[in-house]
XYZ file of C-alpha atoms in Angstrom:
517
model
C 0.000 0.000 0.000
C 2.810 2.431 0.967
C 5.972 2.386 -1.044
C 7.293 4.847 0.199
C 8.360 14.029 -10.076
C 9.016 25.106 -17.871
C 10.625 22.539 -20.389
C 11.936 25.600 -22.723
C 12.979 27.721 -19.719
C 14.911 24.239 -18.382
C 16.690 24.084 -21.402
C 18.147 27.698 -21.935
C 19.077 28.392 -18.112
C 22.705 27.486 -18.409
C 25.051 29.539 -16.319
C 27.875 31.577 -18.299
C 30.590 29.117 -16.745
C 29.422 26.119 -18.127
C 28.294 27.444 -21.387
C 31.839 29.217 -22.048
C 33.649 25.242 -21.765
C 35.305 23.718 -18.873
C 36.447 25.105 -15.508
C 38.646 23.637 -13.088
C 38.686 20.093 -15.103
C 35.243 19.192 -13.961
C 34.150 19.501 -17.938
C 36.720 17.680 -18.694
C 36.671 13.527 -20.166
C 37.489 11.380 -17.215
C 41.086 10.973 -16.808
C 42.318 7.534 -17.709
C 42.803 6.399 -14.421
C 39.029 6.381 -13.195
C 38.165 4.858 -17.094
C 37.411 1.476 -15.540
C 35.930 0.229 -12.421
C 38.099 -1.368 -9.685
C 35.089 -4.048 -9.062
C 35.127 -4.580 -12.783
C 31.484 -3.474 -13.258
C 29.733 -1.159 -15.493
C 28.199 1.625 -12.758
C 28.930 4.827 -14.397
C 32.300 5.252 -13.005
C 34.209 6.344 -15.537
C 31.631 9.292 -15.794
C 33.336 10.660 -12.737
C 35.287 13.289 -12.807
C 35.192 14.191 -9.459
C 38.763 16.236 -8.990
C 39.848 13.686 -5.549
C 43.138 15.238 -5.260
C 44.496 12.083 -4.416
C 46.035 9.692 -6.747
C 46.294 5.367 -6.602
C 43.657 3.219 -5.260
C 42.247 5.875 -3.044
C 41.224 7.811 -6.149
C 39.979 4.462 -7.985
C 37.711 3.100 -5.230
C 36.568 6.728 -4.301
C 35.149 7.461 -8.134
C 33.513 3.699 -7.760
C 31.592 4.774 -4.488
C 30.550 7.982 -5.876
C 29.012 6.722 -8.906
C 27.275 3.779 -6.617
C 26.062 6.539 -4.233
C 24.536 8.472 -7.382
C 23.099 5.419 -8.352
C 21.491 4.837 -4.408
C 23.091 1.482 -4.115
C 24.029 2.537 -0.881
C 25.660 -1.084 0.529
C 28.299 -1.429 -2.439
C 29.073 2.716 -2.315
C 29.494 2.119 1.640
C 31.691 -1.104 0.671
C 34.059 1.285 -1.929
C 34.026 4.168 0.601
C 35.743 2.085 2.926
C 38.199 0.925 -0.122
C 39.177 4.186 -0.459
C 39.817 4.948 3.503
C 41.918 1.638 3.712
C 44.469 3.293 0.889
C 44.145 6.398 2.831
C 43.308 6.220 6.197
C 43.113 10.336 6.653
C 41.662 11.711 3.639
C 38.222 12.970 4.494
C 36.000 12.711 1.297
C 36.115 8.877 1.524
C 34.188 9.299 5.187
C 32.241 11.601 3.566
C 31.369 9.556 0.937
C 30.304 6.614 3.166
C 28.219 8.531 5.470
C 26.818 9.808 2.210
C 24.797 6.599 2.156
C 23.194 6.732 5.001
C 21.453 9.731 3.800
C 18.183 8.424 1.719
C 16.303 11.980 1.206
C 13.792 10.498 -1.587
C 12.495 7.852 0.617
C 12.541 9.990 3.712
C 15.043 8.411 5.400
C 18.369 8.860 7.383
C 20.096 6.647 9.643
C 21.425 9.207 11.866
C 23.717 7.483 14.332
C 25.334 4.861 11.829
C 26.455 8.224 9.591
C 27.774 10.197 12.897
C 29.695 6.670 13.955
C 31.356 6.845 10.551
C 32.545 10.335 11.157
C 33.975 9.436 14.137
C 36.222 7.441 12.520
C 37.287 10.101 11.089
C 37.900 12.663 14.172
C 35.935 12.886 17.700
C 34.645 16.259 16.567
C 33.859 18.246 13.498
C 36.857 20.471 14.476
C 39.081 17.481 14.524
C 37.476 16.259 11.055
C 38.294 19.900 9.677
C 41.544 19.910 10.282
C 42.161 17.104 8.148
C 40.468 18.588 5.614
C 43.763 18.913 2.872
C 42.585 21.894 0.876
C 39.171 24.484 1.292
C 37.059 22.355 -1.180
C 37.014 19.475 0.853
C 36.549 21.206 3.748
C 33.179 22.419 2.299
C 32.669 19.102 1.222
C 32.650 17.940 4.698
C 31.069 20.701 6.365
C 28.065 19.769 4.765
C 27.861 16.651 5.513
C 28.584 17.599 9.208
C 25.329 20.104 8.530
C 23.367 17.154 7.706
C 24.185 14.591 10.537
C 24.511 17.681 13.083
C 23.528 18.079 16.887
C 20.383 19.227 17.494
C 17.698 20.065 15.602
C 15.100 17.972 13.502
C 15.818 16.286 10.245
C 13.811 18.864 8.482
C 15.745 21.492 9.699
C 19.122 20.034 9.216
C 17.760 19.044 5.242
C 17.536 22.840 4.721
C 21.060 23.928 6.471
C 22.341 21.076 4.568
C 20.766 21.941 1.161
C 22.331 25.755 2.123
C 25.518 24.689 2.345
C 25.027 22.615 -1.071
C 24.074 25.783 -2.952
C 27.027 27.585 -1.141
C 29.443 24.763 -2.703
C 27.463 25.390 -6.135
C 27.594 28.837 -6.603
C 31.396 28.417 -5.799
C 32.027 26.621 -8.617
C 29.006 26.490 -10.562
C 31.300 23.489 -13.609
C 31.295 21.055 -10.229
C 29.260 18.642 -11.921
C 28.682 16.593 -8.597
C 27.564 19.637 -6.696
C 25.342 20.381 -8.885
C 23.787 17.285 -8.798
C 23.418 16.683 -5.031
C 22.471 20.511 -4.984
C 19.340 19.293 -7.133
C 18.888 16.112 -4.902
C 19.289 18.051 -1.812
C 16.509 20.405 -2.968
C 14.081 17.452 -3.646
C 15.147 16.216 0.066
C 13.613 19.361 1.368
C 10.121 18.240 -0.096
C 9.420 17.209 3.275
C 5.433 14.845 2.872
C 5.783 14.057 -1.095
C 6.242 15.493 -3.555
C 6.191 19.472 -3.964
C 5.676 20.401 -7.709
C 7.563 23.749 -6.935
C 10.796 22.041 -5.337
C 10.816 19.464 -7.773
C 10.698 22.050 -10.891
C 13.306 24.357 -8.884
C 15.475 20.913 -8.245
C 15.370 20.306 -12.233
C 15.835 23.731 -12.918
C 19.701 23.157 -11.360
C 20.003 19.875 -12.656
C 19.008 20.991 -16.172
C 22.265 22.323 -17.134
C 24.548 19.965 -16.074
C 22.266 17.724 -18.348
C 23.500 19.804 -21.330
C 27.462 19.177 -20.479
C 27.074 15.956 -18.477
C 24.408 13.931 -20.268
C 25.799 10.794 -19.338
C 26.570 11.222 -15.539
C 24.529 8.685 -12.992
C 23.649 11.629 -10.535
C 21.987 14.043 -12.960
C 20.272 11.546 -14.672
C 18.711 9.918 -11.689
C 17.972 13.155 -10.183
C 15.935 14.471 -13.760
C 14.482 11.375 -13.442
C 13.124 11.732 -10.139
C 12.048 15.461 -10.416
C 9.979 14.386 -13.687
C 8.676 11.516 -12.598
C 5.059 12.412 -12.314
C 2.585 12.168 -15.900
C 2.528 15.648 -16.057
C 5.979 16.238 -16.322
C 7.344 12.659 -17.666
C 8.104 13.590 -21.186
C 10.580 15.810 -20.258
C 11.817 12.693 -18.284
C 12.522 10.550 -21.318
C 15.787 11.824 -22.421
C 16.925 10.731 -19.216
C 15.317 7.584 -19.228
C 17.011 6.888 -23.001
C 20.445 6.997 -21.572
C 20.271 5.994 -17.725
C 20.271 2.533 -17.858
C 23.197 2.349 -20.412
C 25.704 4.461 -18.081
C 25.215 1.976 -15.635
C 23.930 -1.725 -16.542
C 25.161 -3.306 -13.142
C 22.912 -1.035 -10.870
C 19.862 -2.846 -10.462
C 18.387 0.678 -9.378
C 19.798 1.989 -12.735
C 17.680 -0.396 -14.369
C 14.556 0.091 -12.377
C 14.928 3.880 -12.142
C 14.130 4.174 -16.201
C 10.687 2.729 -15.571
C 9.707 5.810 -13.623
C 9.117 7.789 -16.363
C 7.292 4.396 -18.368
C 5.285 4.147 -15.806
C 4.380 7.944 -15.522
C 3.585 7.488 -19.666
C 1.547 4.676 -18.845
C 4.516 2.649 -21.171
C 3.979 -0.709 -19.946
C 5.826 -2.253 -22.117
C 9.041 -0.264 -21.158
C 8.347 -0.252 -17.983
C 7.935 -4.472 -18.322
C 11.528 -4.375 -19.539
C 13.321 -2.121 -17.480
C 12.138 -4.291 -14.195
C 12.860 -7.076 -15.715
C 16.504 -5.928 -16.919
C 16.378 -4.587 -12.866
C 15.488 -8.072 -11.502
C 18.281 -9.971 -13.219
C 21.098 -7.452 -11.896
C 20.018 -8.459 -8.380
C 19.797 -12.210 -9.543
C 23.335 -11.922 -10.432
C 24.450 -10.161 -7.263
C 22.406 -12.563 -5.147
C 23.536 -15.926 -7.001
C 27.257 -14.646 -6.992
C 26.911 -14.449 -2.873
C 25.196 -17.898 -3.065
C 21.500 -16.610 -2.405
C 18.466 -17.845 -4.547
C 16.511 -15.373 -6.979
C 14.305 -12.509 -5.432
C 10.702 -13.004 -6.195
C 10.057 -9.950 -3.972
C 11.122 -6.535 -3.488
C 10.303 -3.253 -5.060
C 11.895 -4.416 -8.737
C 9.323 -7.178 -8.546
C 6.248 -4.997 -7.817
C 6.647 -2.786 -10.456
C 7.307 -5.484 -12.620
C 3.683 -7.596 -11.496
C 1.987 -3.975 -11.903
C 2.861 -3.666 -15.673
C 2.357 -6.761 -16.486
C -0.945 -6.850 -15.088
C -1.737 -3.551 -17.013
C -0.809 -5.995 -20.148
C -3.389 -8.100 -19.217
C -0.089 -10.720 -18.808
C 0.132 -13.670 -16.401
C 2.065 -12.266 -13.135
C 1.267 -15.303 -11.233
C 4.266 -16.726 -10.918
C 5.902 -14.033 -9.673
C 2.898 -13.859 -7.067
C 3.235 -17.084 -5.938
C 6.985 -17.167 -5.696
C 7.337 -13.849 -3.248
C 4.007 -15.840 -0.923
C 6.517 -18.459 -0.801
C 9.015 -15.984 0.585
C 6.714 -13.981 2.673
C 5.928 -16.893 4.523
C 8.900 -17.577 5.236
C 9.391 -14.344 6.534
C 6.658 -14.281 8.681
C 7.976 -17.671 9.825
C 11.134 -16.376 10.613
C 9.772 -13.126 12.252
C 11.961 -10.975 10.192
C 10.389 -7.555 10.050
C 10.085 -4.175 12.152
C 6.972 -3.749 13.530
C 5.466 -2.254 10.488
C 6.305 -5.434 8.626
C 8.527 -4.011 5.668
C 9.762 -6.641 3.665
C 8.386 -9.629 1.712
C 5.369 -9.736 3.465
C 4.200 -6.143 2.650
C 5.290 -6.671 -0.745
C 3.189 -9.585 -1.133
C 0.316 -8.328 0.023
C 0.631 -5.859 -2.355
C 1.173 -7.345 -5.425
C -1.609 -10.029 -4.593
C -3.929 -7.572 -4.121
C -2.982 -5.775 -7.118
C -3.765 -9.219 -9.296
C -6.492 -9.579 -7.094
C -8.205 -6.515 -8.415
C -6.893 -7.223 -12.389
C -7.950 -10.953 -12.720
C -10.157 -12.277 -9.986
C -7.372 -14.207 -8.803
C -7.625 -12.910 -4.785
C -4.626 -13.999 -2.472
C -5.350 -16.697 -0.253
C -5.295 -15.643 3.403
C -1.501 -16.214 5.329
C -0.549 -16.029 8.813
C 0.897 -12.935 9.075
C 0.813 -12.263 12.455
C -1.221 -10.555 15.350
C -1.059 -7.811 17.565
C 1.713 -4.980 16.492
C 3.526 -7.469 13.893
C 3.719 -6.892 9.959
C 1.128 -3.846 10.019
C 1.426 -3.359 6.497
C 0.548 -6.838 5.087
C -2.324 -7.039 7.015
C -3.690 -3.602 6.293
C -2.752 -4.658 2.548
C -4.692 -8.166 2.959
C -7.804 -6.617 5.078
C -8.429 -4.165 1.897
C -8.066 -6.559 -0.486
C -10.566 -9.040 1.233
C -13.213 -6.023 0.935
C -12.310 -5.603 -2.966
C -13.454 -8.863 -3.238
C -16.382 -9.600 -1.552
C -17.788 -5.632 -2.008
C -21.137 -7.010 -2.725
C -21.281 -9.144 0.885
C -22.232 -6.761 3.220
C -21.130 -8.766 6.398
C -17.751 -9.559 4.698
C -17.217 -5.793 4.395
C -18.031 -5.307 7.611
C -15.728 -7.403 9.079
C -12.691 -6.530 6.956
C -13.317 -2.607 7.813
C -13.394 -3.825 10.949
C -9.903 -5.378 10.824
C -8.875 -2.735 8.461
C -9.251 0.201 10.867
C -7.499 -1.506 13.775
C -4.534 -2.345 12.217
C -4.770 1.115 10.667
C -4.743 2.324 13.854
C -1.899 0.685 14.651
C -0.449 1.454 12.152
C -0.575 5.252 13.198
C 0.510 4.489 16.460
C 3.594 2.723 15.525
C 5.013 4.386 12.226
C 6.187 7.606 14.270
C 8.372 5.338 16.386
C 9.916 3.764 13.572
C 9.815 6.030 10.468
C 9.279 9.542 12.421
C 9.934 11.391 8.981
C 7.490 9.291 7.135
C 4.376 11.878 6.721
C 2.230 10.777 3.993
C 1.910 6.727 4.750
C -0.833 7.005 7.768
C -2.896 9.214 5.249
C -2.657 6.480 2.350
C -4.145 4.040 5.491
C -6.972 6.784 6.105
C -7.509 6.861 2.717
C -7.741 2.688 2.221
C -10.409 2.783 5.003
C -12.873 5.511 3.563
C -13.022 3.663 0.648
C -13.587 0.537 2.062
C -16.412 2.232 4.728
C -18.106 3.569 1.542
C -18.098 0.648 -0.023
C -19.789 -0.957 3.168
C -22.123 0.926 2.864
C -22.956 0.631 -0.837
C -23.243 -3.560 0.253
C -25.231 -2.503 2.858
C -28.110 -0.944 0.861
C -27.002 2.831 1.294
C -26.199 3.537 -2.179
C -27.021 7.104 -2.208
C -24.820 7.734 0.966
C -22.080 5.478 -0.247
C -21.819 7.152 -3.500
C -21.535 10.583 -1.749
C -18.819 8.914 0.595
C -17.065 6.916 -2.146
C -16.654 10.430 -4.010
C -15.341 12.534 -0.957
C -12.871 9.418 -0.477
C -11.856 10.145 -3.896
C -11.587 13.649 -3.976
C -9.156 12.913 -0.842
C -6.840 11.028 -2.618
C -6.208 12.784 -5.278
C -5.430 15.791 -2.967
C -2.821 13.739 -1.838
C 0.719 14.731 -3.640
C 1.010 12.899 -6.500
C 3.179 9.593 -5.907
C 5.432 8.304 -8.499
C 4.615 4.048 -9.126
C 1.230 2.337 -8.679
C -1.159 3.568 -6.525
C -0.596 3.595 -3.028
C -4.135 1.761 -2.368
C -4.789 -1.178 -4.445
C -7.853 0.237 -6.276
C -8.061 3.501 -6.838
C -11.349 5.330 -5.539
C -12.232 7.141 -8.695
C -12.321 3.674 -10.369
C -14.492 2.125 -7.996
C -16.739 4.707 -8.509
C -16.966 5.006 -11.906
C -17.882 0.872 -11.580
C -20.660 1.504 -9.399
C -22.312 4.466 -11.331
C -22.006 2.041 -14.200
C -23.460 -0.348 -12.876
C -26.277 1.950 -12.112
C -26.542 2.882 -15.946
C -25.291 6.591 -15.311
C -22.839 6.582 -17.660
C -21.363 10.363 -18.105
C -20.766 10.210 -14.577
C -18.935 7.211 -14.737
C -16.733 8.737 -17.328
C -15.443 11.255 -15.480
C -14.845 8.788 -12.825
C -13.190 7.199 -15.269
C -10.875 9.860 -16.823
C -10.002 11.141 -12.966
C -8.778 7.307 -12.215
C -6.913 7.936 -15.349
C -5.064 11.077 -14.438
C -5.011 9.558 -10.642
C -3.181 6.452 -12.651
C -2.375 6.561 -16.299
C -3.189 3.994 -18.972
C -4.496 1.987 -15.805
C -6.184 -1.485 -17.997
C -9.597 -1.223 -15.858
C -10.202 2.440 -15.963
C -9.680 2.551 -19.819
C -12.195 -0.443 -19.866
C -14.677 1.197 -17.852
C -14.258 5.012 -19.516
C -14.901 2.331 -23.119
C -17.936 1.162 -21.501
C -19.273 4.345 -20.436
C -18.687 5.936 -24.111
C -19.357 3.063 -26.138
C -15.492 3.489 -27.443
């Protein structure tokens, strides 16, 4: 349910400096010795041409982390960070770089205490850490990161001092192709509860540029990506999305990221591919460490979700992440919210649940304050498919609203920066309580309620990937008034669900019914 973004203008904004050729070197092709990557993978690292200073291994393992951190595989960047410190035990962009990836401003994230640990590494204090800064660059360098993992103050706060600091590094050399680019993601970090349209065109606005010099670098193109990904804005996405996943074909995120823009086109097809392409990078990574494949995970869901918008068979993929869900559940491997495969089962078996008929059978996924998610997940999807039995209904809202509750209760605890998730519950619940009440017999009231319920979601910011609920509201809806024989309402029930979720297979089959197309 909860997983955890004008064109002209973009185009023609590009500061003097980079328009007049290269500056400093950062313009410049990558020098020969960061052409290939230590690991011997294809990540984007020879589109670094980050200026390290440093010269050997320490230079070689650095470029590999950065590109990785670009790329938000955030173990292996962590793993070449710590390359890089081992050739150099003192030189302070390699601790920056690893506490770098504890950082996860997209998904709301931060692991606070793991990035201050790694800093201590470094030095006790930031004014030990400065001092081994060896020239003023990376002392700005690291003074931002110290911004972002400082005493005091809330994450929110220390995302704008950060982002401050970014545009201070920025303006001072406006041809730094990697401060531009976490200048752009550190604006999108500051869109604190989804996405704000505003931040994300002001984010692209930086990014833009370096676009037109850079158009092959990890960071800019999976920051475009993410500042377009929305269908509004997705075609200017697509440029991006034609190059990403060539720059770096052993990044399973790489891979995936591409389908954020298919998916905002309503491209299934591309969107099919790129997950799949996605998937068999973390095969490879998996079977080279001796693990079986991943039927789970967020690669996965995507991947059920267009296929299901094909009208394609996703069961196998269904029944292969139940098989690992219960084993998670067996195992009791979750936080309390239940993250993991169970969630991600329940998701995608709700989501074939809705497309084919095909409902998940019921697992034991726990009681009390366990795996919160799956069974909010499983509790909707029970009331999808029996809508028509009113006692059913009754008894899933039922179970729906407690766990909801829960839910509430427990998220602030563990994901205190996580503001949008309890509304996407509240939201799964008024649908289901006007639905109950269409089974029930109150048809007038339940229409009035299953509008308002979709009104509220679509005030909601707009999320990038399939819907946060398993059925949209607007496409219930438009089923029941056409059901009813009230057809022109049902199409604009219709064409909402389709702006709420584009090229979605059952809303375009409804809005055909309603308009004999």
């Amino acid at each position: 349910m909860i997983r955890t973004l004008i064109a002209a203008a973009l185009l023609g904004c590009a500061p003097a400096a980079l328009a007049q050729g290269s500056h400093a070197g950062h313009n410049a092709a990558p020098v020969a010795e960061s052409a290939s990557d230590p690991a011997g993978e294809r990540v984007g690292t020879e589109f670094m041409v980050f200026d390290t200073g440093v010269e050997g291994a320490a230079h070689q393992h650095f470029l590999r982390g950065l590109a990785l951190l670009h790329n938000f595989e955030y173990d292996r960047a962590a793993a070449a960070f710590r390359e890089s410190q081992q050739a150099d035990p003192d030189w302070v962009m390699s601790y920056w770089g690893e506490a770098m990836t504890h950082n996860h401003p997209l998904w709301e994230q931060q692991e606070l205490a793991a990035a201050r640990a790694i800093l201590a590494r470094l030095g006790p204090n930031p004014q030990a850490r400065a001092a081994k800064a060896r020239t003023p660059r990376e002392a700005a360098w690291l003074g931002a990161v110290e911004t972002l993992y400082g005493e005091g103050g809330t994450k929110e706060a220390r995302d704008h001092l950060y982002l401050a600091k970014m545009r201070a590094l920025h303006a001072a050399d406006p041809a730094d192709i990697d401060a531009r680019a976490f200048t752009g993601l550190a604006i999108l970090g500051t869109s604190h509860g989804g996405r704000d349209i505003a931040l994300y065109m002001e984010a692209a606005g930086v990014l833009e540029p370096g676009f037109m010099t850079h158009e092959q670098h990890p960071g800019i193109l999976h920051y475009l990506i993410h500042s377009y990904d929305d269908p509004i804005h997705a075609p200017l996405g697509e440029r991006m999305a034609a190059r990403y996943a060539n720059v770096a074909p052993d990044a399973g995120h790489a891979q995936h990221m591409i389908s954020h823009i298919y998916h905002a086109l309503g491209d299934w097809e591309a969107s099919e591919r790129a997950n799949v392409l996605a998937d068999a990078v973390v095969d490879r990574q998996r079977a080279s460490s001796g693990l079986a494949p991943n039927s789970c995970g967020h690669y996965n869901e995507w991947l059920v979700y267009a296929r299901l918008q094909l009208g394609k068979d996703a069961s196998d993929i269904v029944s292969g992440c139940r098989s690992q869900a219960e084993a998670h559940i067996a195992r009791g491997a979750a936080n309390r919210l239940g993250f993991g495969a169970a969630s991600s089962y329940a998701a995608i078996a709700a989501w074939q649940g809705v497309d084919t008929g095909v409902w998940p059978d019921r697992i034991d996924e726990g009681t009390g304050e366990g795996f919160l998610l799956a069974r909010m997940m499983l509790a909707h999807a029970r009331a999808l498919q029996y809508r028509d039995d009113p006692q059913t209904v009754e008894t899933a809202l039922g179970e729906l609203q407690a766990v909801a509750d829960a839910f509430a209760l427990v998220l602030p605890q563990v994901a205190p920066d996580d503001r949008t998730s309890v509304a996407w519950a509240q939201r799964a619940v008024a649908q289901v309580d006007a639905i109950r009440m269409i089974a029930a017999g109150e048809r007038d009231a339940g229409l009035i309620a299953l509008r308002a319920a979709a009104e509220a979601e679509s005030a909601l910011p707009v999320v990038f990937g399939p819907p946060n609920i398993a059925k949209p509201s607007w496409e219930v809806l438009g089923e029941e008034l056409l059901a009813l024989g009230r057809q022109q309402e049902a199409a604009e029930a219709f064409r909402r669900s389709l702006q709420f979720a584009p090229n979605r297979k059952l809303s375009n089959a409804g809005l055909a019914a309603a308009t004999g197309g």
